[in-house]
Short mmCIF file of C-alpha atoms in Angstrom, two decimals:
data_model
loop_
_atom_site.label_atom_id
_atom_site.label_comp_id
_atom_site.label_asym_id
_atom_site.label_seq_id
_atom_site.Cartn_x
_atom_site.Cartn_y
_atom_site.Cartn_z
CA MET A 1 131.07 69.03 60.59
CA LEU A 2 133.97 69.37 62.85
CA GLU A 3 136.98 69.27 59.55
CA ALA A 4 135.07 71.34 58.04
CA GLN A 5 135.21 73.75 60.77
CA LEU A 6 138.55 73.43 61.76
CA ARG A 7 139.93 74.12 57.54
CA GLU A 8 137.74 76.75 58.06
CA ARG A 9 139.44 78.46 61.85
CA GLN A 10 143.17 77.18 60.45
CA GLY A 11 142.59 78.76 56.99
CA LEU A 12 141.79 82.26 58.78
CA LEU A 13 144.65 81.84 61.65
CA GLN A 14 146.54 81.10 57.50
CA MET A 15 144.96 84.80 56.18
CA ALA A 16 145.62 86.47 59.79
CA ALA A 17 148.80 85.35 60.39
CA ARG A 18 149.58 86.75 56.02
CA MET A 19 147.83 89.85 57.10
CA GLY A 20 150.00 90.37 59.77
CA ARG A 21 153.02 88.98 58.62
CA LEU A 22 153.53 86.96 61.26
CA GLY A 23 155.13 83.23 60.62
CA ALA A 24 155.73 81.01 64.33
CA TRP A 25 158.36 78.04 64.33
CA THR A 26 158.82 75.14 66.92
CA HIS A 27 162.10 73.79 67.82
CA VAL A 28 162.31 70.53 69.62
CA ALA A 29 165.26 69.35 71.67
CA GLY A 30 167.33 66.70 70.16
CA GLN A 31 166.00 67.40 67.06
CA GLU A 32 168.89 68.46 64.20
CA ARG A 33 166.10 71.12 62.95
CA MET A 34 163.42 74.19 63.55
CA THR A 35 160.00 73.28 62.53
CA TRP A 36 158.75 76.64 60.39
CA SER A 37 154.93 77.51 59.26
CA ASP A 38 154.10 78.77 55.56
CA GLU A 39 154.34 82.28 56.61
CA LEU A 40 157.79 82.52 58.13
CA CYS A 41 158.75 80.45 55.34
CA ARG A 42 157.41 83.28 52.51
CA LEU A 43 158.84 85.90 55.00
CA SER A 44 162.13 84.42 54.64
CA GLU A 45 161.60 83.99 50.79
CA VAL A 46 162.51 80.45 51.25
CA ASP A 47 160.38 77.66 49.90
CA ILE A 48 157.15 76.64 51.60
CA GLY A 49 158.16 73.11 53.85
CA PHE A 50 161.94 74.76 54.18
CA ALA A 51 163.54 73.02 57.65
CA PRO A 52 166.51 74.47 58.39
CA THR A 53 169.04 73.46 61.03
CA LEU A 54 170.43 75.58 63.80
CA ASP A 55 173.38 76.72 61.12
CA GLN A 56 171.58 78.00 58.71
CA VAL A 57 168.96 79.67 60.97
CA GLY A 58 172.36 82.24 61.52
CA ALA A 59 173.03 82.34 58.03
CA PHE A 60 170.23 85.09 58.02
CA PHE A 61 170.59 87.46 60.05
CA ALA A 62 172.78 90.60 58.78
CA PRO A 63 176.54 89.22 59.87
CA ALA A 64 176.95 92.33 62.21
CA HIS A 65 174.14 90.76 64.33
CA ARG A 66 174.92 87.12 63.57
CA PRO A 67 176.53 86.68 67.18
CA LEU A 68 174.11 88.16 68.90
CA ALA A 69 171.51 86.31 67.55
CA GLN A 70 172.97 82.62 67.51
CA ARG A 71 173.28 83.65 71.58
CA THR A 72 170.50 84.54 72.26
CA LEU A 73 168.22 81.17 71.11
CA ARG A 74 171.36 79.16 71.87
CA ARG A 75 170.83 81.12 75.80
CA CYS A 76 166.55 79.82 75.11
CA LEU A 77 167.56 76.12 73.80
CA VAL A 78 169.83 75.45 76.22
CA ALA A 79 168.58 77.07 80.12
CA GLY A 80 164.96 78.06 78.46
CA GLN A 81 165.64 81.78 78.91
CA GLY A 82 163.29 83.37 76.71
CA PHE A 83 163.41 87.05 74.59
CA ASP A 84 161.67 89.48 71.81
CA VAL A 85 163.63 90.85 70.05
CA GLU A 86 164.31 92.75 66.70
CA THR A 87 166.72 92.95 63.94
CA PRO A 88 167.92 92.87 60.51
CA VAL A 89 167.67 90.01 58.69
CA LEU A 90 168.71 88.27 55.05
CA THR A 91 166.07 86.66 52.70
CA ALA A 92 167.27 83.56 50.62
CA SER A 93 166.35 86.23 47.82
CA GLY A 94 169.00 88.75 49.52
CA ARG A 95 166.89 91.95 50.71
CA THR A 96 167.34 92.74 54.38
CA ARG A 97 164.62 93.20 56.41
CA TRP A 98 163.59 94.02 59.85
CA PHE A 99 162.16 91.03 61.96
CA ARG A 100 160.48 91.72 65.06
CA LEU A 101 161.26 87.79 67.31
CA ILE A 102 160.60 85.71 69.74
CA GLY A 103 161.17 82.94 71.80
CA GLU A 104 159.57 80.75 74.88
CA ALA A 105 160.41 77.99 75.78
CA GLU A 106 158.30 74.90 77.22
CA HIS A 107 160.05 72.33 79.97
CA ASP A 108 160.02 68.90 81.13
CA GLU A 109 159.16 67.56 84.65
CA ASP A 110 162.82 67.14 85.48
CA GLY A 111 163.00 71.09 84.41
CA GLY A 112 164.94 70.56 80.94
CA VAL A 113 164.37 72.61 78.34
CA ARG A 114 161.48 70.25 76.01
CA ARG A 115 161.19 72.44 73.03
CA VAL A 116 161.41 76.09 72.17
CA HIS A 117 159.05 78.10 69.58
CA GLY A 118 158.40 81.40 69.12
CA ALA A 119 157.13 83.86 65.89
CA CYS A 120 158.42 85.98 63.85
CA GLN A 121 156.91 89.22 62.37
CA ASP A 122 158.03 91.51 58.98
CA ILE A 123 158.39 94.57 60.76
CA THR A 124 159.68 96.82 58.19
CA ASP A 125 157.09 99.06 57.55
CA GLN A 126 157.25 100.46 61.11
CA ARG A 127 160.41 100.56 61.37
CA GLY A 128 160.80 102.73 58.08
CA ALA A 129 157.61 104.91 59.54
CA ALA A 130 159.21 105.38 63.12
CA GLY A 131 162.38 107.18 61.19
CA ARG A 132 160.87 109.58 59.34
CA THR A 133 158.96 110.31 61.83
CA ARG A 134 162.60 110.39 64.71
CA ARG A 135 163.71 112.50 61.25
CA HIS A 136 161.17 114.75 61.54
CA VAL A 137 161.33 115.53 65.13
CA ARG A 138 164.78 116.17 64.24
CA GLN A 139 163.96 118.81 61.56
CA LEU A 140 161.20 119.93 63.58
CA THR A 141 163.50 120.29 66.55
CA ASN A 142 166.06 122.06 64.91
CA ALA A 143 164.28 124.74 63.45
CA LEU A 144 162.79 125.67 67.07
CA GLU A 145 166.46 125.62 68.34
CA ARG A 146 167.17 128.62 65.67
CA LEU A 147 164.07 129.98 66.61
CA THR A 148 163.84 133.66 68.23
CA ASP A 149 160.87 133.80 69.17
CA GLY A 150 160.55 131.67 72.23
CA VAL A 151 158.80 128.03 71.91
CA PHE A 152 158.36 125.99 74.74
CA MET A 153 155.78 123.34 75.81
CA LEU A 154 153.19 122.12 78.57
CA ASP A 155 151.91 119.05 79.20
CA ARG A 156 148.57 118.01 80.30
CA ASN A 157 149.04 118.03 84.31
CA SER A 158 151.38 121.68 82.87
CA ARG A 159 154.77 120.65 82.79
CA PHE A 160 157.68 121.45 80.97
CA THR A 161 158.11 119.21 77.87
CA TYR A 162 160.68 121.62 76.22
CA LEU A 163 162.38 124.96 75.65
CA ASN A 164 163.82 126.63 72.70
CA PRO A 165 167.23 129.06 74.04
CA GLU A 166 165.09 131.86 73.32
CA ALA A 167 162.19 130.58 75.41
CA GLN A 168 164.70 129.99 78.56
CA ARG A 169 166.31 133.81 77.76
CA LEU A 170 162.42 135.18 78.27
CA LEU A 171 162.03 132.95 81.23
CA ALA A 172 165.14 133.57 82.19
CA ARG A 173 165.91 129.87 83.71
CA SER A 174 167.19 127.40 82.49
CA ARG A 175 165.74 123.44 80.67
CA GLU A 176 167.67 121.81 83.25
CA GLU A 177 165.75 123.97 85.66
CA LEU A 178 162.37 123.38 83.79
CA LEU A 179 161.71 120.22 82.14
CA GLY A 180 159.25 117.74 84.35
CA ARG A 181 157.87 120.89 86.41
CA ARG A 182 154.99 122.81 86.86
CA ILE A 183 154.35 125.86 85.38
CA THR A 184 152.38 126.89 88.25
CA ASP A 185 154.30 126.23 90.86
CA GLU A 186 157.46 127.47 89.18
CA PHE A 187 156.08 130.40 89.05
CA SER A 188 153.84 130.87 91.73
CA ASP A 189 153.73 135.17 91.86
CA ALA A 190 150.73 136.84 91.99
CA ALA A 191 151.99 138.44 88.56
CA ALA A 192 151.69 135.32 86.57
CA GLY A 193 148.38 135.19 87.20
CA ALA A 194 146.70 136.63 83.66
CA LEU A 195 149.13 134.16 81.85
CA PHE A 196 148.15 131.24 83.09
CA ALA A 197 143.92 132.64 82.57
CA HIS A 198 144.91 132.68 78.84
CA TYR A 199 146.79 129.00 79.59
CA ARG A 200 144.15 127.65 81.52
CA ARG A 201 141.29 129.52 78.89
CA ALA A 202 143.60 127.60 75.50
CA ARG A 203 143.91 124.24 77.47
CA ASP A 204 140.03 123.68 78.58
CA GLU A 205 138.23 125.27 75.95
CA ASN A 206 140.49 123.81 73.67
CA ARG A 207 140.71 127.07 71.97
CA VAL A 208 143.59 129.47 69.87
CA VAL A 209 144.63 132.13 72.67
CA GLN A 210 146.42 135.40 71.63
CA ALA A 211 147.08 137.77 73.82
CA GLU A 212 149.37 140.93 74.88
CA GLU A 213 149.89 140.72 78.94
CA TYR A 214 153.25 142.19 81.52
CA TYR A 215 155.46 140.47 83.82
CA GLY A 216 156.67 142.20 86.28
CA PRO A 217 159.10 140.28 87.62
CA LEU A 218 161.12 140.13 84.28
CA ASP A 219 159.76 143.40 83.01
CA LEU A 220 158.67 142.24 79.82
CA TRP A 221 156.28 142.74 77.78
CA VAL A 222 154.88 139.12 76.60
CA GLN A 223 152.43 139.08 72.63
CA LEU A 224 151.25 134.88 73.85
CA ASN A 225 150.18 132.96 71.38
CA ILE A 226 148.61 129.76 73.23
CA TYR A 227 147.83 125.79 70.98
CA PRO A 228 145.89 123.60 72.75
CA SER A 229 146.33 120.20 70.95
CA ALA A 230 145.68 116.10 73.19
CA GLU A 231 149.29 116.51 74.83
CA GLY A 232 148.87 120.09 76.73
CA VAL A 233 150.08 123.08 74.70
CA ALA A 234 152.69 124.72 73.13
CA VAL A 235 153.83 128.64 73.24
CA HIS A 236 155.01 131.10 71.60
CA VAL A 237 156.44 133.90 72.55
CA CYS A 238 157.98 137.14 71.45
CA ASP A 239 159.28 139.47 74.08
CA VAL A 240 157.36 142.71 72.69
CA THR A 241 159.04 145.45 75.42
CA GLU A 242 160.23 147.74 72.81
CA ARG A 243 157.49 147.53 70.72
CA VAL A 244 154.86 148.48 73.54
CA ARG A 245 156.92 151.19 74.78
CA ALA A 246 157.00 153.03 71.26
CA ARG A 247 153.38 152.38 71.13
CA GLY A 248 152.97 154.18 74.59
CA GLN A 249 155.52 156.94 73.63
CA LEU A 250 154.43 157.40 70.40
CA LEU A 251 149.91 157.82 72.19
CA GLN A 252 152.18 160.07 74.87
CA LEU A 253 153.61 162.13 72.13
CA ASN A 254 150.10 162.30 70.15
CA ALA A 255 148.37 163.73 73.93
CA GLN A 256 150.67 166.52 74.13
CA LEU A 257 150.84 167.56 70.65
CA GLU A 258 146.85 167.37 70.95
CA ALA A 259 146.85 169.15 74.17
CA ARG A 260 149.63 171.90 72.78
CA MET A 261 146.48 172.38 69.36
CA LYS A 262 144.25 172.96 71.70
CA GLU A 263 146.52 175.29 73.84
CA ARG A 264 146.77 177.00 70.29
CA THR A 265 143.18 177.09 69.45
CA ALA A 266 142.48 178.21 72.29
CA GLN A 267 145.24 181.22 72.23
CA LEU A 268 143.57 182.21 68.84
CA GLU A 269 140.07 181.96 69.90
CA LEU A 270 140.85 184.43 72.41
CA ALA A 271 143.27 187.23 69.79
CA ASN A 272 140.76 186.89 67.91
CA ARG A 273 137.84 187.91 70.35
#
């Protein structure tokens, strides 16, 4: 019964190792060869049971990373210094993969290194996804930097996390002055009250808010589009001062025209009488 349970647990562990692409290794001080788990052999594309020497292990690392990897391993073997690194490796078939390597030492009664053991995980897919995400972020940032409208972002604590050049111009403040600072501290005058009300509504109600407001200290009319997210809010701000003033002038002209028409109509009625 106990043997059956042990076999079952061993089978589950092996399955978990294959699913997680996680291998294990051990090296006993004084021995020439290391012990590799079956999954580590599969990851390295060698025969099951392969027991490499330290020199053979070094040959699996990409040439540019090989000296550092060998020094790291020897420091662990000699001085007991653990490590947790990510490095490119070459499998037996010549494929380049990225591995995360973890090692730690086991000491004897005298403080010497008795044994070194650790784990190895193939993280190639994760690094690929991370690389694609970084490229996407760079592309998005480049696009935001070239926008003729202002864009700035705030975290959940109202701190600036990003401003594009146009947002810096509209706010009359540089990135260096604002990044990491709370918008409510940096623009604390009463004129900002209406703007903050829109920001808080978007953040607290988790909905997109659109508004048009005048900000007296900078003599600006701005069109706001505030987009909430789990990280905070993104604010798209457009300088509409000229449009609002032109609209005001048009309304004023219309009012004058209407007044003149009423005056002319009154004159004609008087003349008719």
